[in-house]
Amino acid sequence: MAGNDGPYLNYAVVCEKVLRETDDVLSLIRIIDRATVTIPVAAVPGAGAHGITLPPLIPISFVVGLKSGGFVGSVPIKVRIDTPSGAEWPESETPARFEEGEDRGAVIIFAMQFPAQEEGVYWFTVQVSGEVVTRVPLHVIKNEVTQTVPPQIT
């Protein structure tokens, strides 16, 4: 990070919802490390797979909290997601500004509709000033539910 005087990682979590109260206090609702998505699969006798299936979207927030320690100034915060197959999604970058005071900090909230393209563990990698400070897992489990489609009457 930006020297030994900070900033320091306070927390990094995946959660379902973030509430920011009027007094600027955060509530992280339903912190998760596993998500199960249900995928309906049509079972039509004699029919093959037709059309394009879009990946299910999981509404989540990835939240990173940092404390300044002795650091004052601005640093880049990058978050990258690695898929279970090892592919890297494009990074998200945002600056974090730290005021004077060891207990002062910054909170970055990445709200997203997470596309669960693959089953397995996705890794959220957090970099501060180019240095990896943590990796947070999200295990996506796909639950395929077969739906029988009644035959069409003509």
GROMACS .gro file of N, CA and C in nm:
model
  462
    1MET      N    1   0.084  -0.118   0.000
    1MET     CA    2   0.000   0.000   0.000
    1MET      C    3   0.088   0.123   0.000
    2ALA      N    4   0.032   0.236   0.032
    2ALA     CA    5   0.106   0.362   0.024
    2ALA      C    6   0.197   0.377   0.146
    3GLY      N    7   0.296   0.289   0.161
    3GLY     CA    8   0.387   0.295   0.275
    3GLY      C    9   0.332   0.215   0.392
    4ASN      N   10   0.408   0.215   0.501
    4ASN     CA   11   0.368   0.139   0.619
    4ASN      C   12   0.272   0.215   0.709
    5ASP      N   13   0.242   0.340   0.676
    5ASP     CA   14   0.154   0.421   0.760
    5ASP      C   15   0.010   0.418   0.715
    6GLY      N   16  -0.026   0.329   0.624
    6GLY     CA   17  -0.163   0.318   0.580
    6GLY      C   18  -0.175   0.354   0.434
    7PRO      N   19  -0.294   0.350   0.382
    7PRO     CA   20  -0.418   0.311   0.450
    7PRO      C   21  -0.423   0.160   0.475
    8TYR      N   22  -0.511   0.120   0.568
    8TYR     CA   23  -0.524  -0.019   0.609
    8TYR      C   24  -0.663  -0.072   0.575
    9LEU      N   25  -0.667  -0.200   0.536
    9LEU     CA   26  -0.795  -0.265   0.509
    9LEU      C   27  -0.868  -0.287   0.641
   10ASN      N   28  -0.992  -0.242   0.648
   10ASN     CA   29  -1.075  -0.264   0.766
   10ASN      C   30  -1.171  -0.381   0.742
   11TYR      N   31  -1.231  -0.388   0.623
   11TYR     CA   32  -1.317  -0.499   0.585
   11TYR      C   33  -1.339  -0.501   0.435
   12ALA      N   34  -1.374  -0.619   0.384
   12ALA     CA   35  -1.414  -0.636   0.245
   12ALA      C   36  -1.512  -0.753   0.244
   13VAL      N   37  -1.637  -0.727   0.205
   13VAL     CA   38  -1.741  -0.828   0.213
   13VAL      C   39  -1.835  -0.822   0.093
   14VAL      N   40  -1.895  -0.937   0.064
   14VAL     CA   41  -2.005  -0.945  -0.032
   14VAL      C   42  -2.131  -0.951   0.052
   15CYS      N   43  -2.228  -0.866   0.021
   15CYS     CA   44  -2.355  -0.869   0.094
   15CYS      C   45  -2.471  -0.844  -0.002
   16GLU      N   46  -2.590  -0.868   0.047
   16GLU     CA   47  -2.707  -0.852  -0.038
   16GLU      C   48  -2.757  -0.708  -0.044
   17LYS      N   49  -2.731  -0.630   0.062
   17LYS     CA   50  -2.784  -0.495   0.066
   17LYS      C   51  -2.699  -0.409   0.159
   18VAL      N   52  -2.689  -0.279   0.126
   18VAL     CA   53  -2.617  -0.184   0.210
   18VAL      C   54  -2.713  -0.070   0.244
   19LEU      N   55  -2.723  -0.040   0.372
   19LEU     CA   56  -2.802   0.075   0.416
   19LEU      C   57  -2.706   0.180   0.470
   20ARG      N   58  -2.723   0.305   0.424
   20ARG     CA   59  -2.644   0.416   0.477
   20ARG      C   60  -2.741   0.509   0.547
   21GLU      N   61  -2.728   0.515   0.679
   21GLU     CA   62  -2.820   0.596   0.761
   21GLU      C   63  -2.785   0.744   0.749
   22THR      N   64  -2.873   0.829   0.802
   22THR     CA   65  -2.852   0.974   0.794
   22THR      C   66  -2.728   1.019   0.870
   23ASP      N   67  -2.686   0.941   0.971
   23ASP     CA   68  -2.564   0.975   1.045
   23ASP      C   69  -2.440   0.914   0.982
   24ASP      N   70  -2.453   0.865   0.857
   24ASP     CA   71  -2.345   0.809   0.776
   24ASP      C   72  -2.292   0.675   0.830
   25VAL      N   73  -2.373   0.606   0.910
   25VAL     CA   74  -2.337   0.472   0.959
   25VAL      C   75  -2.392   0.370   0.861
   26LEU      N   76  -2.308   0.271   0.826
   26LEU     CA   77  -2.349   0.165   0.733
   26LEU      C   78  -2.403   0.044   0.806
   27SER      N   79  -2.501  -0.020   0.745
   27SER     CA   80  -2.546  -0.152   0.786
   27SER      C   81  -2.531  -0.242   0.665
   28LEU      N   82  -2.452  -0.348   0.680
   28LEU     CA   83  -2.432  -0.446   0.573
   28LEU      C   84  -2.527  -0.562   0.601
   29ILE      N   85  -2.624  -0.580   0.511
   29ILE     CA   86  -2.731  -0.677   0.532
   29ILE      C   87  -2.699  -0.806   0.458
   30ARG      N   88  -2.707  -0.916   0.530
   30ARG     CA   89  -2.687  -1.051   0.478
   30ARG      C   90  -2.553  -1.067   0.409
   31ILE      N   91  -2.446  -1.065   0.488
   31ILE     CA   92  -2.312  -1.089   0.435
   31ILE      C   93  -2.306  -1.234   0.391
   32ILE      N   94  -2.261  -1.256   0.266
   32ILE     CA   95  -2.266  -1.390   0.209
   32ILE      C   96  -2.130  -1.430   0.151
   33ASP      N   97  -2.108  -1.560   0.143
   33ASP     CA   98  -1.994  -1.612   0.068
   33ASP      C   99  -2.039  -1.725  -0.024
   34ARG      N  100  -2.171  -1.753  -0.024
   34ARG     CA  101  -2.230  -1.853  -0.113
   34ARG      C  102  -2.362  -1.797  -0.165
   35ALA      N  103  -2.390  -1.827  -0.292
   35ALA     CA  104  -2.517  -1.785  -0.350
   35ALA      C  105  -2.568  -1.900  -0.438
   36THR      N  106  -2.692  -1.938  -0.416
   36THR     CA  107  -2.754  -2.042  -0.496
   36THR      C  108  -2.852  -1.977  -0.591
   37VAL      N  109  -2.837  -2.007  -0.720
   37VAL     CA  110  -2.928  -1.954  -0.820
   37VAL      C  111  -3.008  -2.069  -0.878
   38THR      N  112  -3.137  -2.049  -0.893
   38THR     CA  113  -3.225  -2.150  -0.950
   38THR      C  114  -3.244  -2.120  -1.097
   39ILE      N  115  -3.219  -2.222  -1.180
   39ILE     CA  116  -3.231  -2.206  -1.324
   39ILE      C  117  -3.340  -2.302  -1.373
   40PRO      N  118  -3.453  -2.247  -1.421
   40PRO     CA  119  -3.557  -2.335  -1.475
   40PRO      C  120  -3.514  -2.392  -1.610
   41VAL      N  121  -3.529  -2.522  -1.625
   41VAL     CA  122  -3.494  -2.590  -1.750
   41VAL      C  123  -3.621  -2.657  -1.800
   42ALA      N  124  -3.662  -2.624  -1.922
   42ALA     CA  125  -3.784  -2.682  -1.980
   42ALA      C  126  -3.755  -2.824  -2.027
   43ALA      N  127  -3.842  -2.915  -1.990
   43ALA     CA  128  -3.830  -3.053  -2.036
   43ALA      C  129  -3.942  -3.079  -2.135
   44VAL      N  130  -3.909  -3.073  -2.262
   44VAL     CA  131  -4.006  -3.096  -2.368
   44VAL      C  132  -3.964  -3.224  -2.439
   45PRO      N  133  -4.048  -3.326  -2.438
   45PRO     CA  134  -4.011  -3.451  -2.504
   45PRO      C  135  -3.978  -3.428  -2.651
   46GLY      N  136  -3.858  -3.476  -2.693
   46GLY     CA  137  -3.819  -3.468  -2.833
   46GLY      C  138  -3.767  -3.333  -2.877
   47ALA      N  139  -3.764  -3.235  -2.789
   47ALA     CA  140  -3.717  -3.102  -2.827
   47ALA      C  141  -3.573  -3.084  -2.785
   48GLY      N  142  -3.496  -3.018  -2.867
   48GLY     CA  143  -3.357  -2.988  -2.835
   48GLY      C  144  -3.348  -2.852  -2.768
   49ALA      N  145  -3.227  -2.811  -2.739
   49ALA     CA  146  -3.206  -2.679  -2.677
   49ALA      C  147  -3.216  -2.572  -2.785
   50HIS      N  148  -3.300  -2.475  -2.763
   50HIS     CA  149  -3.320  -2.366  -2.858
   50HIS      C  150  -3.301  -2.234  -2.786
   51GLY      N  151  -3.253  -2.136  -2.860
   51GLY     CA  152  -3.242  -2.001  -2.806
   51GLY      C  153  -3.115  -1.981  -2.724
   52ILE      N  154  -3.101  -1.861  -2.671
   52ILE     CA  155  -2.986  -1.823  -2.591
   52ILE      C  156  -3.029  -1.811  -2.447
   53THR      N  157  -2.954  -1.873  -2.359
   53THR     CA  158  -2.984  -1.864  -2.217
   53THR      C  159  -2.892  -1.760  -2.155
   54LEU      N  160  -2.950  -1.659  -2.093
   54LEU     CA  161  -2.872  -1.556  -2.027
   54LEU      C  162  -2.837  -1.605  -1.886
   55PRO      N  163  -2.719  -1.568  -1.836
   55PRO     CA  164  -2.684  -1.610  -1.701
   55PRO      C  165  -2.776  -1.543  -1.599
   56PRO      N  166  -2.807  -1.615  -1.491
   56PRO     CA  167  -2.889  -1.552  -1.388
   56PRO      C  168  -2.812  -1.437  -1.323
   57LEU      N  169  -2.883  -1.333  -1.283
   57LEU     CA  170  -2.822  -1.217  -1.219
   57LEU      C  171  -2.849  -1.223  -1.069
   58ILE      N  172  -2.745  -1.199  -0.990
   58ILE     CA  173  -2.756  -1.199  -0.845
   58ILE      C  174  -2.734  -1.055  -0.798
   59PRO      N  175  -2.835  -0.993  -0.736
   59PRO     CA  176  -2.815  -0.856  -0.686
   59PRO      C  177  -2.730  -0.858  -0.559
   60ILE      N  178  -2.608  -0.803  -0.569
   60ILE     CA  179  -2.517  -0.801  -0.455
   60ILE      C  180  -2.446  -0.666  -0.449
   61SER      N  181  -2.379  -0.644  -0.337
   61SER     CA  182  -2.287  -0.532  -0.323
   61SER      C  183  -2.156  -0.586  -0.269
   62PHE      N  184  -2.046  -0.536  -0.325
   62PHE     CA  185  -1.914  -0.567  -0.272
   62PHE      C  186  -1.868  -0.440  -0.203
   63VAL      N  187  -1.838  -0.449  -0.073
   63VAL     CA  188  -1.808  -0.331   0.007
   63VAL      C  189  -1.666  -0.342   0.064
   64VAL      N  190  -1.589  -0.235   0.045
   64VAL     CA  191  -1.452  -0.230   0.094
   64VAL      C  192  -1.442  -0.111   0.190
   65GLY      N  193  -1.395  -0.137   0.312
   65GLY     CA  194  -1.374  -0.031   0.410
   65GLY      C  195  -1.226  -0.021   0.443
   66LEU      N  196  -1.174   0.099   0.440
   66LEU     CA  197  -1.031   0.123   0.468
   66LEU      C  198  -1.018   0.229   0.576
   67LYS      N  199  -0.911   0.222   0.655
   67LYS     CA  200  -0.879   0.324   0.755
   67LYS      C  201  -0.748   0.390   0.716
   68SER      N  202  -0.737   0.520   0.742
   68SER     CA  203  -0.623   0.596   0.694
   68SER      C  204  -0.493   0.566   0.767
   69GLY      N  205  -0.499   0.531   0.897
   69GLY     CA  206  -0.374   0.518   0.973
   69GLY      C  207  -0.307   0.653   0.973
   70GLY      N  208  -0.183   0.659   0.931
   70GLY     CA  209  -0.113   0.787   0.923
   70GLY      C  210  -0.114   0.847   0.784
   71PHE      N  211  -0.187   0.784   0.691
   71PHE     CA  212  -0.188   0.830   0.553
   71PHE      C  213  -0.291   0.941   0.531
   72VAL      N  214  -0.250   1.044   0.458
   72VAL     CA  215  -0.340   1.151   0.417
   72VAL      C  216  -0.323   1.168   0.266
   73GLY      N  217  -0.436   1.171   0.194
   73GLY     CA  218  -0.428   1.189   0.050
   73GLY      C  219  -0.524   1.097  -0.022
   74SER      N  220  -0.499   1.076  -0.151
   74SER     CA  221  -0.586   0.995  -0.235
   74SER      C  222  -0.507   0.877  -0.291
   75VAL      N  223  -0.572   0.759  -0.296
   75VAL     CA  224  -0.511   0.640  -0.354
   75VAL      C  225  -0.613   0.571  -0.443
   76PRO      N  226  -0.566   0.501  -0.549
   76PRO     CA  227  -0.658   0.426  -0.633
   76PRO      C  228  -0.694   0.292  -0.567
   77ILE      N  229  -0.823   0.259  -0.572
   77ILE     CA  230  -0.872   0.130  -0.524
   77ILE      C  231  -0.924   0.055  -0.645
   78LYS      N  232  -0.871  -0.066  -0.668
   78LYS     CA  233  -0.915  -0.147  -0.781
   78LYS      C  234  -0.977  -0.276  -0.729
   79VAL      N  235  -1.083  -0.318  -0.795
   79VAL     CA  236  -1.146  -0.447  -0.766
   79VAL      C  237  -1.155  -0.523  -0.897
   80ARG      N  238  -1.108  -0.647  -0.894
   80ARG     CA  239  -1.113  -0.735  -1.010
   80ARG      C  240  -1.182  -0.864  -0.967
   81ILE      N  241  -1.263  -0.920  -1.056
   81ILE     CA  242  -1.330  -1.047  -1.027
   81ILE      C  243  -1.271  -1.153  -1.118
   82ASP      N  244  -1.225  -1.263  -1.056
   82ASP     CA  245  -1.174  -1.379  -1.128
   82ASP      C  246  -1.281  -1.487  -1.125
   83THR      N  247  -1.309  -1.546  -1.240
   83THR     CA  248  -1.414  -1.648  -1.251
   83THR      C  249  -1.361  -1.785  -1.210
   84PRO      N  250  -1.451  -1.881  -1.188
   84PRO     CA  251  -1.406  -2.017  -1.153
   84PRO      C  252  -1.313  -2.079  -1.258
   85SER      N  253  -1.329  -2.042  -1.385
   85SER     CA  254  -1.244  -2.097  -1.490
   85SER      C  255  -1.112  -2.021  -1.503
   86GLY      N  256  -1.093  -1.916  -1.423
   86GLY     CA  257  -0.968  -1.841  -1.425
   86GLY      C  258  -0.970  -1.715  -1.509
   87ALA      N  259  -1.080  -1.688  -1.577
   87ALA     CA  260  -1.090  -1.564  -1.657
   87ALA      C  261  -1.099  -1.444  -1.563
   88GLU      N  262  -1.038  -1.333  -1.603
   88GLU     CA  263  -1.045  -1.209  -1.526
   88GLU      C  264  -1.142  -1.114  -1.593
   89TRP      N  265  -1.238  -1.065  -1.516
   89TRP     CA  266  -1.328  -0.964  -1.568
   89TRP      C  267  -1.258  -0.829  -1.561
   90PRO      N  268  -1.305  -0.730  -1.637
   90PRO     CA  269  -1.241  -0.597  -1.632
   90PRO      C  270  -1.243  -0.540  -1.490
   91GLU      N  271  -1.136  -0.468  -1.456
   91GLU     CA  272  -1.124  -0.408  -1.323
   91GLU      C  273  -1.216  -0.288  -1.310
   92SER      N  274  -1.258  -0.264  -1.187
   92SER     CA  275  -1.326  -0.139  -1.153
   92SER      C  276  -1.228  -0.060  -1.068
   93GLU      N  277  -1.214   0.067  -1.099
   93GLU     CA  278  -1.121   0.149  -1.022
   93GLU      C  279  -1.189   0.277  -0.977
   94THR      N  280  -1.159   0.317  -0.855
   94THR     CA  281  -1.212   0.442  -0.802
   94THR      C  282  -1.110   0.499  -0.704
   95PRO      N  283  -1.099   0.630  -0.696
   95PRO     CA  284  -1.006   0.688  -0.598
   95PRO      C  285  -1.070   0.692  -0.459
   96ALA      N  286  -0.988   0.677  -0.357
   96ALA     CA  287  -1.034   0.692  -0.219
   96ALA      C  288  -0.954   0.804  -0.155
   97ARG      N  289  -1.024   0.896  -0.093
   97ARG     CA  290  -0.959   1.012  -0.030
   97ARG      C  291  -0.958   0.992   0.120
   98PHE      N  292  -0.841   1.011   0.181
   98PHE     CA  293  -0.826   0.993   0.326
   98PHE      C  294  -0.791   1.126   0.390
   99GLU      N  295  -0.868   1.159   0.493
   99GLU     CA  296  -0.846   1.282   0.568
   99GLU      C  297  -0.748   1.254   0.681
  100GLU      N  298  -0.706   1.361   0.744
  100GLU     CA  299  -0.616   1.347   0.858
  100GLU      C  300  -0.690   1.280   0.973
  101GLY      N  301  -0.622   1.193   1.042
  101GLY     CA  302  -0.681   1.123   1.156
  101GLY      C  303  -0.673   0.973   1.136
  102GLU      N  304  -0.611   0.903   1.228
  102GLU     CA  305  -0.586   0.760   1.213
  102GLU      C  306  -0.712   0.677   1.198
  103ASP      N  307  -0.821   0.720   1.261
  103ASP     CA  308  -0.944   0.641   1.257
  103ASP      C  309  -1.035   0.680   1.141
  104ARG      N  310  -0.996   0.780   1.065
  104ARG     CA  311  -1.076   0.822   0.950
  104ARG      C  312  -1.057   0.722   0.838
  105GLY      N  313  -1.158   0.709   0.754
  105GLY     CA  314  -1.145   0.610   0.649
  105GLY      C  315  -1.228   0.641   0.527
  106ALA      N  316  -1.236   0.542   0.443
  106ALA     CA  317  -1.314   0.550   0.319
  106ALA      C  318  -1.387   0.419   0.301
  107VAL      N  319  -1.507   0.428   0.245
  107VAL     CA  320  -1.587   0.310   0.214
  107VAL      C  321  -1.622   0.317   0.066
  108ILE      N  322  -1.596   0.208  -0.004
  108ILE     CA  323  -1.630   0.199  -0.145
  108ILE      C  324  -1.734   0.089  -0.160
  109ILE      N  325  -1.845   0.122  -0.225
  109ILE     CA  326  -1.955   0.027  -0.244
  109ILE      C  327  -1.971   0.002  -0.393
  110PHE      N  328  -1.953  -0.124  -0.432
  110PHE     CA  329  -1.973  -0.164  -0.571
  110PHE      C  330  -2.105  -0.242  -0.576
  111ALA      N  331  -2.215  -0.174  -0.609
  111ALA     CA  332  -2.345  -0.241  -0.623
  111ALA      C  333  -2.355  -0.296  -0.764
  112MET      N  334  -2.403  -0.419  -0.778
  112MET     CA  335  -2.407  -0.480  -0.911
  112MET      C  336  -2.514  -0.587  -0.922
  113GLN      N  337  -2.547  -0.617  -1.045
  113GLN     CA  338  -2.626  -0.735  -1.081
  113GLN      C  339  -2.523  -0.836  -1.128
  114PHE      N  340  -2.482  -0.925  -1.040
  114PHE     CA  341  -2.370  -1.016  -1.065
  114PHE      C  342  -2.413  -1.127  -1.160
  115PRO      N  343  -2.349  -1.136  -1.280
  115PRO     CA  344  -2.387  -1.241  -1.376
  115PRO      C  345  -2.321  -1.375  -1.341
  116ALA      N  346  -2.399  -1.468  -1.291
  116ALA     CA  347  -2.349  -1.598  -1.248
  116ALA      C  348  -2.337  -1.690  -1.370
  117GLN      N  349  -2.234  -1.666  -1.451
  117GLN     CA  350  -2.217  -1.741  -1.575
  117GLN      C  351  -2.170  -1.884  -1.548
  118GLU      N  352  -2.090  -1.902  -1.445
  118GLU     CA  353  -2.033  -2.033  -1.415
  118GLU      C  354  -2.064  -2.071  -1.271
  119GLU      N  355  -2.068  -2.200  -1.248
  119GLU     CA  356  -2.078  -2.249  -1.112
  119GLU      C  357  -1.936  -2.259  -1.056
  120GLY      N  358  -1.918  -2.227  -0.931
  120GLY     CA  359  -1.788  -2.236  -0.867
  120GLY      C  360  -1.755  -2.110  -0.789
  121VAL      N  361  -1.627  -2.095  -0.754
  121VAL     CA  362  -1.584  -1.984  -0.669
  121VAL      C  363  -1.531  -1.869  -0.755
  122TYR      N  364  -1.591  -1.752  -0.736
  122TYR     CA  365  -1.545  -1.627  -0.794
  122TYR      C  366  -1.463  -1.556  -0.686
  123TRP      N  367  -1.354  -1.492  -0.726
  123TRP     CA  368  -1.270  -1.420  -0.631
  123TRP      C  369  -1.273  -1.270  -0.660
  124PHE      N  370  -1.304  -1.191  -0.560
  124PHE     CA  371  -1.298  -1.045  -0.567
  124PHE      C  372  -1.160  -1.006  -0.512
  125THR      N  373  -1.074  -0.952  -0.597
  125THR     CA  374  -0.940  -0.913  -0.557
  125THR      C  375  -0.937  -0.761  -0.539
  126VAL      N  376  -0.889  -0.716  -0.423
  126VAL     CA  377  -0.885  -0.573  -0.391
  126VAL      C  378  -0.739  -0.527  -0.391
  127GLN      N  379  -0.712  -0.421  -0.468
  127GLN     CA  380  -0.579  -0.361  -0.471
  127GLN      C  381  -0.588  -0.217  -0.422
  128VAL      N  382  -0.493  -0.180  -0.339
  128VAL     CA  383  -0.479  -0.041  -0.294
  128VAL      C  384  -0.341   0.006  -0.340
  129SER      N  385  -0.339   0.111  -0.419
  129SER     CA  386  -0.214   0.163  -0.477
  129SER      C  387  -0.134   0.053  -0.547
  130GLY      N  388  -0.205  -0.037  -0.617
  130GLY     CA  389  -0.140  -0.141  -0.694
  130GLY      C  390  -0.101  -0.265  -0.616
  131GLU      N  391  -0.121  -0.267  -0.485
  131GLU     CA  392  -0.086  -0.383  -0.403
  131GLU      C  393  -0.212  -0.458  -0.361
  132VAL      N  394  -0.212  -0.591  -0.381
  132VAL     CA  395  -0.326  -0.673  -0.340
  132VAL      C  396  -0.332  -0.676  -0.187
  133VAL      N  397  -0.448  -0.635  -0.133
  133VAL     CA  398  -0.464  -0.633   0.013
  133VAL      C  399  -0.555  -0.744   0.063
  134THR      N  400  -0.641  -0.798  -0.025
  134THR     CA  401  -0.725  -0.910   0.014
  134THR      C  402  -0.792  -0.970  -0.109
  135ARG      N  403  -0.840  -1.093  -0.090
  135ARG     CA  404  -0.922  -1.162  -0.190
  135ARG      C  405  -1.042  -1.219  -0.115
  136VAL      N  406  -1.162  -1.197  -0.170
  136VAL     CA  407  -1.285  -1.240  -0.104
  136VAL      C  408  -1.359  -1.335  -0.198
  137PRO      N  409  -1.396  -1.456  -0.148
  137PRO     CA  410  -1.464  -1.552  -0.236
  137PRO      C  411  -1.616  -1.537  -0.236
  138LEU      N  412  -1.676  -1.572  -0.349
  138LEU     CA  413  -1.821  -1.590  -0.360
  138LEU      C  414  -1.843  -1.719  -0.437
  139HIS      N  415  -1.899  -1.818  -0.370
  139HIS     CA  416  -1.923  -1.949  -0.431
  139HIS      C  417  -2.064  -1.950  -0.489
  140VAL      N  418  -2.073  -1.964  -0.621
  140VAL     CA  419  -2.203  -1.968  -0.688
  140VAL      C  420  -2.239  -2.114  -0.715
  141ILE      N  421  -2.357  -2.150  -0.671
  141ILE     CA  422  -2.409  -2.286  -0.689
  141ILE      C  423  -2.533  -2.275  -0.776
  142LYS      N  424  -2.535  -2.352  -0.885
  142LYS     CA  425  -2.651  -2.351  -0.974
  142LYS      C  426  -2.741  -2.469  -0.941
  143ASN      N  427  -2.869  -2.440  -0.928
  143ASN     CA  428  -2.969  -2.542  -0.898
  143ASN      C  429  -3.066  -2.545  -1.016
  144GLU      N  430  -3.050  -2.645  -1.103
  144GLU     CA  431  -3.138  -2.655  -1.219
  144GLU      C  432  -3.265  -2.728  -1.180
  145VAL      N  433  -3.377  -2.665  -1.210
  145VAL     CA  434  -3.508  -2.722  -1.180
  145VAL      C  435  -3.578  -2.753  -1.312
  146THR      N  436  -3.611  -2.878  -1.334
  146THR     CA  437  -3.677  -2.918  -1.458
  146THR      C  438  -3.825  -2.888  -1.450
  147GLN      N  439  -3.873  -2.817  -1.551
  147GLN     CA  440  -4.014  -2.784  -1.561
  147GLN      C  441  -4.068  -2.858  -1.684
  148THR      N  442  -4.167  -2.941  -1.662
  148THR     CA  443  -4.226  -3.014  -1.773
  148THR      C  444  -4.325  -2.924  -1.843
  149VAL      N  445  -4.309  -2.915  -1.974
  149VAL     CA  446  -4.398  -2.834  -2.055
  149VAL      C  447  -4.502  -2.927  -2.115
  150PRO      N  448  -4.631  -2.899  -2.090
  150PRO     CA  449  -4.734  -2.987  -2.145
  150PRO      C  450  -4.736  -2.979  -2.298
  151PRO      N  451  -4.773  -3.088  -2.365
  151PRO     CA  452  -4.778  -3.086  -2.512
  151PRO      C  453  -4.883  -2.986  -2.560
  152GLN      N  454  -4.854  -2.924  -2.677
  152GLN     CA  455  -4.946  -2.828  -2.737
  152GLN      C  456  -5.060  -2.901  -2.805
  153ILE      N  457  -5.180  -2.853  -2.784
  153ILE     CA  458  -5.299  -2.910  -2.849
  153ILE      C  459  -5.328  -2.825  -2.972
  154THR      N  460  -5.335  -2.890  -3.084
  154THR     CA  461  -5.362  -2.814  -3.207
  154THR      C  462  -5.500  -2.842  -3.262
   0.00000   0.00000   0.00000
